[in-house]
PDB file of C-alpha atoms in Angstrom:
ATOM      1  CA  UNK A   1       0.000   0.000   0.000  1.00 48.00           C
ATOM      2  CA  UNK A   2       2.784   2.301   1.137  1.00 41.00           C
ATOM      3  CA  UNK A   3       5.188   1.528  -2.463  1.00 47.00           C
ATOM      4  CA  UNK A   4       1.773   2.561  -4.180  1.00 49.00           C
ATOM      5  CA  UNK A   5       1.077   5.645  -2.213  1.00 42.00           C
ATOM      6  CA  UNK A   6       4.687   6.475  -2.694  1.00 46.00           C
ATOM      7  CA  UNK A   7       4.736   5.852  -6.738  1.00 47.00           C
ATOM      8  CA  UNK A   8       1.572   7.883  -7.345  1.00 43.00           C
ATOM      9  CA  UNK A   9       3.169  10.902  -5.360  1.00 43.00           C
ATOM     10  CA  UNK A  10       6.718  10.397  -7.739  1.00 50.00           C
ATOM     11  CA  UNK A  11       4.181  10.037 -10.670  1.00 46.00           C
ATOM     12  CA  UNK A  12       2.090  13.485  -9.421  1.00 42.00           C
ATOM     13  CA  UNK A  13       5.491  15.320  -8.690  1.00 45.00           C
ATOM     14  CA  UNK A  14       6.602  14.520 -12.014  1.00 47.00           C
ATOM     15  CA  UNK A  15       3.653  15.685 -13.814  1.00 42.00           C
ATOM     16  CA  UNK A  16       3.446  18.775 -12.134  1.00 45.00           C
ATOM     17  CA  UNK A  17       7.616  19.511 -12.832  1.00 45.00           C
ATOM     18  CA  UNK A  18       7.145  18.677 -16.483  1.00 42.00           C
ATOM     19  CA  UNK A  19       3.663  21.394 -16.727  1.00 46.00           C
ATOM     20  CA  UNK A  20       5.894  23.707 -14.324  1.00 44.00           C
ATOM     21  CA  UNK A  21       8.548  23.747 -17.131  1.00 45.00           C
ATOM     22  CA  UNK A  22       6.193  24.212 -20.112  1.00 43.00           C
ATOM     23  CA  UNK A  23       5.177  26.877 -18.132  1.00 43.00           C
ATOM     24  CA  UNK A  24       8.406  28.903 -17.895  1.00 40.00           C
ATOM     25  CA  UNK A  25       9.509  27.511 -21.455  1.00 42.00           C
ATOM     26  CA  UNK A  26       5.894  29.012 -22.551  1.00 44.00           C
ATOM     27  CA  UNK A  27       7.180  32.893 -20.654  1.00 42.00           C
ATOM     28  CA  UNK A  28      10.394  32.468 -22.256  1.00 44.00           C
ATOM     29  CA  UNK A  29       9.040  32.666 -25.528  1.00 45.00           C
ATOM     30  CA  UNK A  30       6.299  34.785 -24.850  1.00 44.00           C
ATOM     31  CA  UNK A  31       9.048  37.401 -23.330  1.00 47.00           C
ATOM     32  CA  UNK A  32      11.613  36.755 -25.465  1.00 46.00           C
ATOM     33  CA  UNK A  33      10.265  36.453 -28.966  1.00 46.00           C
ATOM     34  CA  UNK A  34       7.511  38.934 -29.828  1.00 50.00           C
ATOM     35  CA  UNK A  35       7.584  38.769 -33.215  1.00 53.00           C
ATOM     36  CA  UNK A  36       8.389  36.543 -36.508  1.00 55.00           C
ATOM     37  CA  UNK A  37      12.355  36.504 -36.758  1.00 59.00           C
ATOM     38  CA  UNK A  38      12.913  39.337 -33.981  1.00 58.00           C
ATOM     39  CA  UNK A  39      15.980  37.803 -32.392  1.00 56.00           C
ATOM     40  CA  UNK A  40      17.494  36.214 -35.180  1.00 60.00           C
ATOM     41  CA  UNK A  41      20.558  35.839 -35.143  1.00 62.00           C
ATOM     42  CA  UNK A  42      22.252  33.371 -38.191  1.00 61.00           C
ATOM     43  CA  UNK A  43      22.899  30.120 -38.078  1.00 63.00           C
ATOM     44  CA  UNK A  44      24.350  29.912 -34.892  1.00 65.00           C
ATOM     45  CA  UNK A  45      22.199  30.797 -32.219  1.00 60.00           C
ATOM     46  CA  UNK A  46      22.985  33.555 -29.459  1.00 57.00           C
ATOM     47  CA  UNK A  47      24.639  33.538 -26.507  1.00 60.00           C
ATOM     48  CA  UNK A  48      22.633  34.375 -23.300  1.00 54.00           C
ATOM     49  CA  UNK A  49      24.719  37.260 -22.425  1.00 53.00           C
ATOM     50  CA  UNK A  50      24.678  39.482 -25.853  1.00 64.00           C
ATOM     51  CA  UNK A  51      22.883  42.036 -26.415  1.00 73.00           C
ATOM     52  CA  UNK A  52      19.603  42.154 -28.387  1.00 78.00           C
ATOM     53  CA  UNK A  53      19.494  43.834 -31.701  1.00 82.00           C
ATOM     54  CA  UNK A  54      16.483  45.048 -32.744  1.00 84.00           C
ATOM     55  CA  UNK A  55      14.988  47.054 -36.319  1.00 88.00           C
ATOM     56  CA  UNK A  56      17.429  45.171 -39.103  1.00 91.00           C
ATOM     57  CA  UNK A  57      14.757  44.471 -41.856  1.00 94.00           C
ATOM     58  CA  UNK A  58      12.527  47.723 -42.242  1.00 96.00           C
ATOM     59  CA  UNK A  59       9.805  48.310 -44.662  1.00 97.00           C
ATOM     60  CA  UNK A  60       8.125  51.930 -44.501  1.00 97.00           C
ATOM     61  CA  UNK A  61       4.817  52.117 -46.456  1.00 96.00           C
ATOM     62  CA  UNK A  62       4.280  55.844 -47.173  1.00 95.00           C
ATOM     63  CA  UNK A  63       2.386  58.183 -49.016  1.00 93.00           C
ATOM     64  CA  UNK A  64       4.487  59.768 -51.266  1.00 90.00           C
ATOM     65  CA  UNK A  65       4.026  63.845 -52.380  1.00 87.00           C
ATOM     66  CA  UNK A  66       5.922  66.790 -52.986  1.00 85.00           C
ATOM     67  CA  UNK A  67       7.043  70.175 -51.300  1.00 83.00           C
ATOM     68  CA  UNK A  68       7.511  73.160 -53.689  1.00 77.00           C
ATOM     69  CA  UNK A  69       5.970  74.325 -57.111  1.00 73.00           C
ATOM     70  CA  UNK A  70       2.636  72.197 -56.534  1.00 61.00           C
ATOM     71  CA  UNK A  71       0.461  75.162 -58.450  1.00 59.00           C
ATOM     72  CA  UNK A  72       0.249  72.563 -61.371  1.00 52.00           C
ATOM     73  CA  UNK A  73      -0.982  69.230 -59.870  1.00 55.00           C
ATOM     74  CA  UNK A  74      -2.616  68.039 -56.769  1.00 65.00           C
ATOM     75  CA  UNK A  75      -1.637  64.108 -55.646  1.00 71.00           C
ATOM     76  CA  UNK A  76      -3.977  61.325 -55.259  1.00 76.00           C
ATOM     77  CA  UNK A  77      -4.521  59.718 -51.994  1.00 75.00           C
ATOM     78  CA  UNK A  78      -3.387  56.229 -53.556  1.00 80.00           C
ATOM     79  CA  UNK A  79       0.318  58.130 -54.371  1.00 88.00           C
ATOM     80  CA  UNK A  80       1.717  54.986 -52.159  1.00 91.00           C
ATOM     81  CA  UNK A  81       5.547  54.399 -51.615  1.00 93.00           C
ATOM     82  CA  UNK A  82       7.686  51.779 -50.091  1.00 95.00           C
ATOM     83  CA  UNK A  83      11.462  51.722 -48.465  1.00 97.00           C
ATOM     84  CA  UNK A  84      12.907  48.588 -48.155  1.00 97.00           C
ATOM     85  CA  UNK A  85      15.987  48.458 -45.517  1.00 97.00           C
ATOM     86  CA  UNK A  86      18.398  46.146 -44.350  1.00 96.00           C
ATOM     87  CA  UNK A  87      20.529  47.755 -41.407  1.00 95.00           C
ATOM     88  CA  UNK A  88      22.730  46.285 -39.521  1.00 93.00           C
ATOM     89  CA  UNK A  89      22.872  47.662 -35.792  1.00 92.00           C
ATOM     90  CA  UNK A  90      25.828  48.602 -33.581  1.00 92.00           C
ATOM     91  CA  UNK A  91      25.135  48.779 -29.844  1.00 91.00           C
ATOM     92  CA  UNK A  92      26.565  52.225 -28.115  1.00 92.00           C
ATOM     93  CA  UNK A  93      25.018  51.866 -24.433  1.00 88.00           C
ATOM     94  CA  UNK A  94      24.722  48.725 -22.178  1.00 82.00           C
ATOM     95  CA  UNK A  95      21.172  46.967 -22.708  1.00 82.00           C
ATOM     96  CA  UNK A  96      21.242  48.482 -26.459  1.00 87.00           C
ATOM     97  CA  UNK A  97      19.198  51.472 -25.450  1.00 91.00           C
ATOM     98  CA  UNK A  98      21.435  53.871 -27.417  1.00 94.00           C
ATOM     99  CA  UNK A  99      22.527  52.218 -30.980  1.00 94.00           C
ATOM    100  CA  UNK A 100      23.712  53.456 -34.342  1.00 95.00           C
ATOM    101  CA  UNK A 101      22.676  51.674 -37.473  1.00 95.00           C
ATOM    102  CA  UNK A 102      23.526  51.581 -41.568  1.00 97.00           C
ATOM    103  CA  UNK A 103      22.994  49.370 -44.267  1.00 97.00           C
ATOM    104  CA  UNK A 104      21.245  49.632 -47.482  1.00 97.00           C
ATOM    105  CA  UNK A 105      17.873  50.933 -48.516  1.00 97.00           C
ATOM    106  CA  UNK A 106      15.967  51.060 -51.891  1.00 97.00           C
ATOM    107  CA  UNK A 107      12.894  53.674 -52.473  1.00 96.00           C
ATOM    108  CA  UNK A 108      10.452  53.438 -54.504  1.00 95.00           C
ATOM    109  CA  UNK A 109       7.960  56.266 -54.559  1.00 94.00           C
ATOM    110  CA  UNK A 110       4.748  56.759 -57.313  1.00 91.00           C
ATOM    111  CA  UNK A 111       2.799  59.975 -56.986  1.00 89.00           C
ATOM    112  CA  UNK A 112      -0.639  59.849 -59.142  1.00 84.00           C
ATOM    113  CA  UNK A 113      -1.421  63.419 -60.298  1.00 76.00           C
ATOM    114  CA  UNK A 114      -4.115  65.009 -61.843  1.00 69.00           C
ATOM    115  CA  UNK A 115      -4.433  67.730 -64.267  1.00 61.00           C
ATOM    116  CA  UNK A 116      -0.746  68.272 -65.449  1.00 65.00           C
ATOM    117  CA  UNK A 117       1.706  65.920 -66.886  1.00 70.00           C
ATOM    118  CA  UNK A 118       5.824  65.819 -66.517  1.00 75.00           C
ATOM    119  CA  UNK A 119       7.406  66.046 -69.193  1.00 73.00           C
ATOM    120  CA  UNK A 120      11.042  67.706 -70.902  1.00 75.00           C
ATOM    121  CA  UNK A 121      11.045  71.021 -72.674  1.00 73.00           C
ATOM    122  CA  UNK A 122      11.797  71.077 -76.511  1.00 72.00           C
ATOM    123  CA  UNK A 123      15.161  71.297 -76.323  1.00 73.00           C
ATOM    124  CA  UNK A 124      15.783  68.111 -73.635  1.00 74.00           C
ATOM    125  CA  UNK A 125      17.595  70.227 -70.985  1.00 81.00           C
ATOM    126  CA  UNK A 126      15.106  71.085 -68.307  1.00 77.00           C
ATOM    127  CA  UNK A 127      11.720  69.367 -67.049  1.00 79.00           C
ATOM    128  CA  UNK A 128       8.417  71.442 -66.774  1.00 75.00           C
ATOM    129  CA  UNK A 129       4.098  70.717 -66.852  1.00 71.00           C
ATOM    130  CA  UNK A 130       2.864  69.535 -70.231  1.00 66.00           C
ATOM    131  CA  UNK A 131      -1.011  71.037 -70.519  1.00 60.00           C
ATOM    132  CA  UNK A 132      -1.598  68.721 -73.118  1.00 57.00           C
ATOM    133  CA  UNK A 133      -5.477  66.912 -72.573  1.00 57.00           C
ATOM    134  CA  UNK A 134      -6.658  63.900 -74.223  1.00 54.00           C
ATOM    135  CA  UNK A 135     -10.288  62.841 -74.857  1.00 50.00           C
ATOM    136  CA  UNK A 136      -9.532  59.694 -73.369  1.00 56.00           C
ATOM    137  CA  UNK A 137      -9.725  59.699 -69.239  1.00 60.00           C
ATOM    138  CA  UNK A 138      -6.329  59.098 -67.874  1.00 74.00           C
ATOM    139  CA  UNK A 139      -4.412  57.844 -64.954  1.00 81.00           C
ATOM    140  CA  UNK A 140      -0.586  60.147 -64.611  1.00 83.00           C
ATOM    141  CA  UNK A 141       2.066  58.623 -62.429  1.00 87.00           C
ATOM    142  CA  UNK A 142       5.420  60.220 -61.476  1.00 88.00           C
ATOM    143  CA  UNK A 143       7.702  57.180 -60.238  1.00 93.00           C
ATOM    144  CA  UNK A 144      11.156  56.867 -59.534  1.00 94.00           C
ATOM    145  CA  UNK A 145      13.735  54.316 -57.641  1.00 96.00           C
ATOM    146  CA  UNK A 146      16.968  55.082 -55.960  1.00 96.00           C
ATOM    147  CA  UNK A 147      19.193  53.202 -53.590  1.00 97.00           C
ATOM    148  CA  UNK A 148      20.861  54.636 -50.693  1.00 97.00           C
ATOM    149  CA  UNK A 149      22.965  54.028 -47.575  1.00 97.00           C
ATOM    150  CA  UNK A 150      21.000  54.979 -44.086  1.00 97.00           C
ATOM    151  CA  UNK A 151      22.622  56.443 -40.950  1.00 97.00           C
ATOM    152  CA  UNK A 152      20.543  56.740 -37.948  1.00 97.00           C
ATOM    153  CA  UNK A 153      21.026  57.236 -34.233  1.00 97.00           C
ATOM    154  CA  UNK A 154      18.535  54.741 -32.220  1.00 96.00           C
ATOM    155  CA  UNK A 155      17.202  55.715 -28.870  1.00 96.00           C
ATOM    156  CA  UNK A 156      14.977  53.055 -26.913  1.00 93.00           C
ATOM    157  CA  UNK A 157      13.500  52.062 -23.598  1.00 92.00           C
ATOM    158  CA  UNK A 158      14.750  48.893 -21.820  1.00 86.00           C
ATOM    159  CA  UNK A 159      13.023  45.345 -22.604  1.00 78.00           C
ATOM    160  CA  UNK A 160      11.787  43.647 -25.457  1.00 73.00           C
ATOM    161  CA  UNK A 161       8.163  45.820 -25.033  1.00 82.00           C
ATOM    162  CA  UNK A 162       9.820  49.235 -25.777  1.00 90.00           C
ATOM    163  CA  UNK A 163       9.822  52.713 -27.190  1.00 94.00           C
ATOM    164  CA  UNK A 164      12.191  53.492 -29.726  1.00 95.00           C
ATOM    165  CA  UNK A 165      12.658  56.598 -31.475  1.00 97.00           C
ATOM    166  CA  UNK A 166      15.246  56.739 -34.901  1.00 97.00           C
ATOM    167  CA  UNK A 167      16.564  59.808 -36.140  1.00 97.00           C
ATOM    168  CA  UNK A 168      18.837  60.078 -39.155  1.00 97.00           C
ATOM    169  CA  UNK A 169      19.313  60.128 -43.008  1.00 97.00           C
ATOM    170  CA  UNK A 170      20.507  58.680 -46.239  1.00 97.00           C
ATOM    171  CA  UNK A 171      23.095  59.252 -49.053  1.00 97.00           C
ATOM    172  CA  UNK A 172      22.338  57.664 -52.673  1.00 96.00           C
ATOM    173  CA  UNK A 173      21.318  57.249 -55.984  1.00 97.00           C
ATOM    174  CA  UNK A 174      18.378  58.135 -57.970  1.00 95.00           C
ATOM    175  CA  UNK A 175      18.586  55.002 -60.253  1.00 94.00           C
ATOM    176  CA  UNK A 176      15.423  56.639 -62.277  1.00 93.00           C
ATOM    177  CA  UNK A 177      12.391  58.977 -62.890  1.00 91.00           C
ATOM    178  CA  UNK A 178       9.906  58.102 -65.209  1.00 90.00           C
ATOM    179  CA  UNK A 179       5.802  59.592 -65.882  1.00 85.00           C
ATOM    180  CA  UNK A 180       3.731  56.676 -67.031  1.00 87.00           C
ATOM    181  CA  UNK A 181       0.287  57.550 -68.456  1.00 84.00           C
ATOM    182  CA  UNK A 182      -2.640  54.874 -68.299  1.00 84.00           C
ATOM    183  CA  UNK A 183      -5.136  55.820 -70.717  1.00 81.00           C
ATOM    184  CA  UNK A 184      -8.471  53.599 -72.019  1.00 79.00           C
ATOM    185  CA  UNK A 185     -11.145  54.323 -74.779  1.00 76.00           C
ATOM    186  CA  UNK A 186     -13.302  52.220 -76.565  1.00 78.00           C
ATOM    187  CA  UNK A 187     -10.294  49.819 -78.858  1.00 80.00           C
ATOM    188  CA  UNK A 188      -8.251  48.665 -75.228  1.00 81.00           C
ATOM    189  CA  UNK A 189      -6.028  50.545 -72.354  1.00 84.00           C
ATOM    190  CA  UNK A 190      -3.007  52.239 -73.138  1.00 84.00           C
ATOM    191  CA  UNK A 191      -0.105  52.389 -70.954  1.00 87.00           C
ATOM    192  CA  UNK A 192       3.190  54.862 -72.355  1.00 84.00           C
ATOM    193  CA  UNK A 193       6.125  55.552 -70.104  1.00 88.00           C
ATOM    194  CA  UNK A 194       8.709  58.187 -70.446  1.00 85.00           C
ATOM    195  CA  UNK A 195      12.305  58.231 -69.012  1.00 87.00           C
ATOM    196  CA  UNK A 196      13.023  60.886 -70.954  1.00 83.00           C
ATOM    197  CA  UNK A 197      14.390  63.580 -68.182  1.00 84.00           C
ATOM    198  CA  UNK A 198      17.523  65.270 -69.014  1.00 82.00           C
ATOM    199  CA  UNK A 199      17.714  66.097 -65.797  1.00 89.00           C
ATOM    200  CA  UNK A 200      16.871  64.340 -63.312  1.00 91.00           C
ATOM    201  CA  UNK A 201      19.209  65.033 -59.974  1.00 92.00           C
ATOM    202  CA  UNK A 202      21.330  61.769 -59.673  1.00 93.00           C
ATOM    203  CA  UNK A 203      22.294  61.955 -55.870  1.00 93.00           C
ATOM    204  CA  UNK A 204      19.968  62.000 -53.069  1.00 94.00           C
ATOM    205  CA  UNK A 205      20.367  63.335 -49.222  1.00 95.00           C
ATOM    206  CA  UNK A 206      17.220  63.498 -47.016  1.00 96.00           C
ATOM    207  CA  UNK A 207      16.508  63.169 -43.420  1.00 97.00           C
ATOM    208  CA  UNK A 208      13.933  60.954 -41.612  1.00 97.00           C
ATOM    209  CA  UNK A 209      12.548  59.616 -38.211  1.00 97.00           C
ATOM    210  CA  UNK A 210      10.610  56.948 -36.834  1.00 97.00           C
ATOM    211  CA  UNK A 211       8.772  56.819 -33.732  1.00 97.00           C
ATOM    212  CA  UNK A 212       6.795  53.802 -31.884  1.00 95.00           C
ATOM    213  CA  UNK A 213       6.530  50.955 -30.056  1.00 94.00           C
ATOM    214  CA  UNK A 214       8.539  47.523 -30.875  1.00 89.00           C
ATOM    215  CA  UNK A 215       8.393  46.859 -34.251  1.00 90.00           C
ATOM    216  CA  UNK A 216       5.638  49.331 -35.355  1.00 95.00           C
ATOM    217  CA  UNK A 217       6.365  53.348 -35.747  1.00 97.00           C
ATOM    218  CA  UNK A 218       4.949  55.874 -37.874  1.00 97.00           C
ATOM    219  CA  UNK A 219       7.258  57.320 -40.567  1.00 97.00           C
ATOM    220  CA  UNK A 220       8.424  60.335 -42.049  1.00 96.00           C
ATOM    221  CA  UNK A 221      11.407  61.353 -44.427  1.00 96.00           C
ATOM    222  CA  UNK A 222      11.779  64.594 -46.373  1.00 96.00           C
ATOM    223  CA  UNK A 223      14.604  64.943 -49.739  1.00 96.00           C
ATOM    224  CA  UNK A 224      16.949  67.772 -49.210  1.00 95.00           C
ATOM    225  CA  UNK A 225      17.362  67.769 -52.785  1.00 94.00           C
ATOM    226  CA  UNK A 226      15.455  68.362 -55.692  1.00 91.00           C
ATOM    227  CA  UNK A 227      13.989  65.621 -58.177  1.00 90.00           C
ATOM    228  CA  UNK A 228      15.314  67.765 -61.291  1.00 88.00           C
ATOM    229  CA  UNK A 229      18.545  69.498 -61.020  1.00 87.00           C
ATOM    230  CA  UNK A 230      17.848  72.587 -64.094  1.00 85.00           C
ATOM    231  CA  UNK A 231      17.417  75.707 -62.423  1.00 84.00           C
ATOM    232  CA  UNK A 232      14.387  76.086 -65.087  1.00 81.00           C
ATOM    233  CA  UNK A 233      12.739  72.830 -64.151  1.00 82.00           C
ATOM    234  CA  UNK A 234       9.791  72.627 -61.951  1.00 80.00           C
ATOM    235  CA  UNK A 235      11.472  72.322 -58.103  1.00 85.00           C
ATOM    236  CA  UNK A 236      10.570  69.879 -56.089  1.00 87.00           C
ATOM    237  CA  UNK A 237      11.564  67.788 -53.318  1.00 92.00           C
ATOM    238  CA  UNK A 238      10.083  64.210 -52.367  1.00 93.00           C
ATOM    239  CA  UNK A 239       7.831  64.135 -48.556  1.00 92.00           C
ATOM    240  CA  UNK A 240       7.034  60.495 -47.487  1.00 94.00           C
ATOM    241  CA  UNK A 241       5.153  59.797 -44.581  1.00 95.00           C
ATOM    242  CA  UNK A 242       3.824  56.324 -43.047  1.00 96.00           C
ATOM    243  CA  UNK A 243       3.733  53.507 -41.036  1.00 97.00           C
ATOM    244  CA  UNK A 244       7.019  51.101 -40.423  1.00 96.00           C
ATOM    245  CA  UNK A 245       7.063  47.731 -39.550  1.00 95.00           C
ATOM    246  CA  UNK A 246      10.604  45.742 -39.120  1.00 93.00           C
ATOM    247  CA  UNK A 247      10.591  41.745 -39.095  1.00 87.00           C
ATOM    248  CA  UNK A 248      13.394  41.117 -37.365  1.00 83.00           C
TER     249      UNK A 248
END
């Protein structure tokens, strides 16, 4: 009677060790990995004592418009943008509360404008409006791409659950511009796309800053420079603002 007693109290002590480990295995994870792929690390995984990166694959959805000579169009709500940005993060205060971070970003912003159209001047040098109307309704996109290098000081609260707050900029490349023109009438839809822009500014400098909680902030990142680089040419500069979200 006793041995029985005495197995079914081994047999409750071990059930209630195994549950009392789930248990803790089940806060571990819950405290240590919020999100899809937020600690990863590479193929080797971490050791206990390093410190926890955070923000190293970014995307910022944004509506993209423009600061300057606007008297000629007015944006669409739908002018949506996306960054893409892989940074790489370098710890500057114990518990990573203080970081810095670069790496490599690509743009891509697409304004939808009514009215006017972009287009060069007769001669090729300089980019204006074109007033030219069609019978057919259209749909007028300004788009461009550009890659660039980020640099951004990182402030955050301790703990995986934290505020963070980036501040920063990037240096690049305007790969290209190009106005793209949707049009449809009664034979089929019509798309025409025009790279031609003489002169298009080739290097980009802007600043930006993102403020939230974990991996969620709002957005926003103005161009320094302008889109076309001819003194004649209609000036503006490229305002993005959004919501981030980083992976990992």
């Amino acid at each position: 009677m006793f041995k029985n007693v005495f197995l079914f109290l081994a047999l409750l002590t071990s059930i209630n060790s195994i549950g009392q480990q789930k248990s803790e295995e089940s806060a571990h994870i819950s405290r240590f990995k919020p999100g899809a792929m937020w600690f990863y690390t590479g193929l080797r995984p971490a050791k206990l004592e390093k410190v926890r990166k955070y923000d190293r694959l970014i995307f910022d959805l944004t509506y993209s418009t423009f600061s300057g000579d606007l008297k000629v169009f007015k944006n669409k709500w739908n002018s949506i943008g996306i960054n893409t940005s892989f940074i790489r993060e370098f710890p500057i205060s114990s518990g990573n509360t203080i970081s810095f971070g670069t790496g490599l970003t690509h743009s891509l912003f697409r304004v939808e404008t009514t009215g006017h159209l972009f287009a060069p001047d007769s001669s090729y040098t300089y980019t204006t409006h074109s007033e030219i109307q069609t019978f057919a309704p259209e749909t007028r996109f300004l788009i461009g791409n550009s890659f660039s290098i980020p640099l951004e000081f990182r402030f955050r609260t301790k703990a995986w659950k934290h505020i963070k707050f980036h501040v920063g900029g990037k240096i690049g490349y305007q790969a290209n511009i190009y106005s793209k023109v949707i049009s449809e009438d009664k034979n089929g839809k019509y798309v025409a796309k025009d790279y031609s822009f003489a002169d298009i500014n080739p290097w980009i400098y802007s600043a930006h800053m993102r403020l939230g909680i974990r991996n969620w902030a709002i957005y926003g990142s103005y161009n320094l420079n302008t889109l076309f680089s001819n003194r004649a040419s209609t000036q503006l500069n490229l305002l993005q603002l959004g919501i981030s979200i980083s992976l990992f």
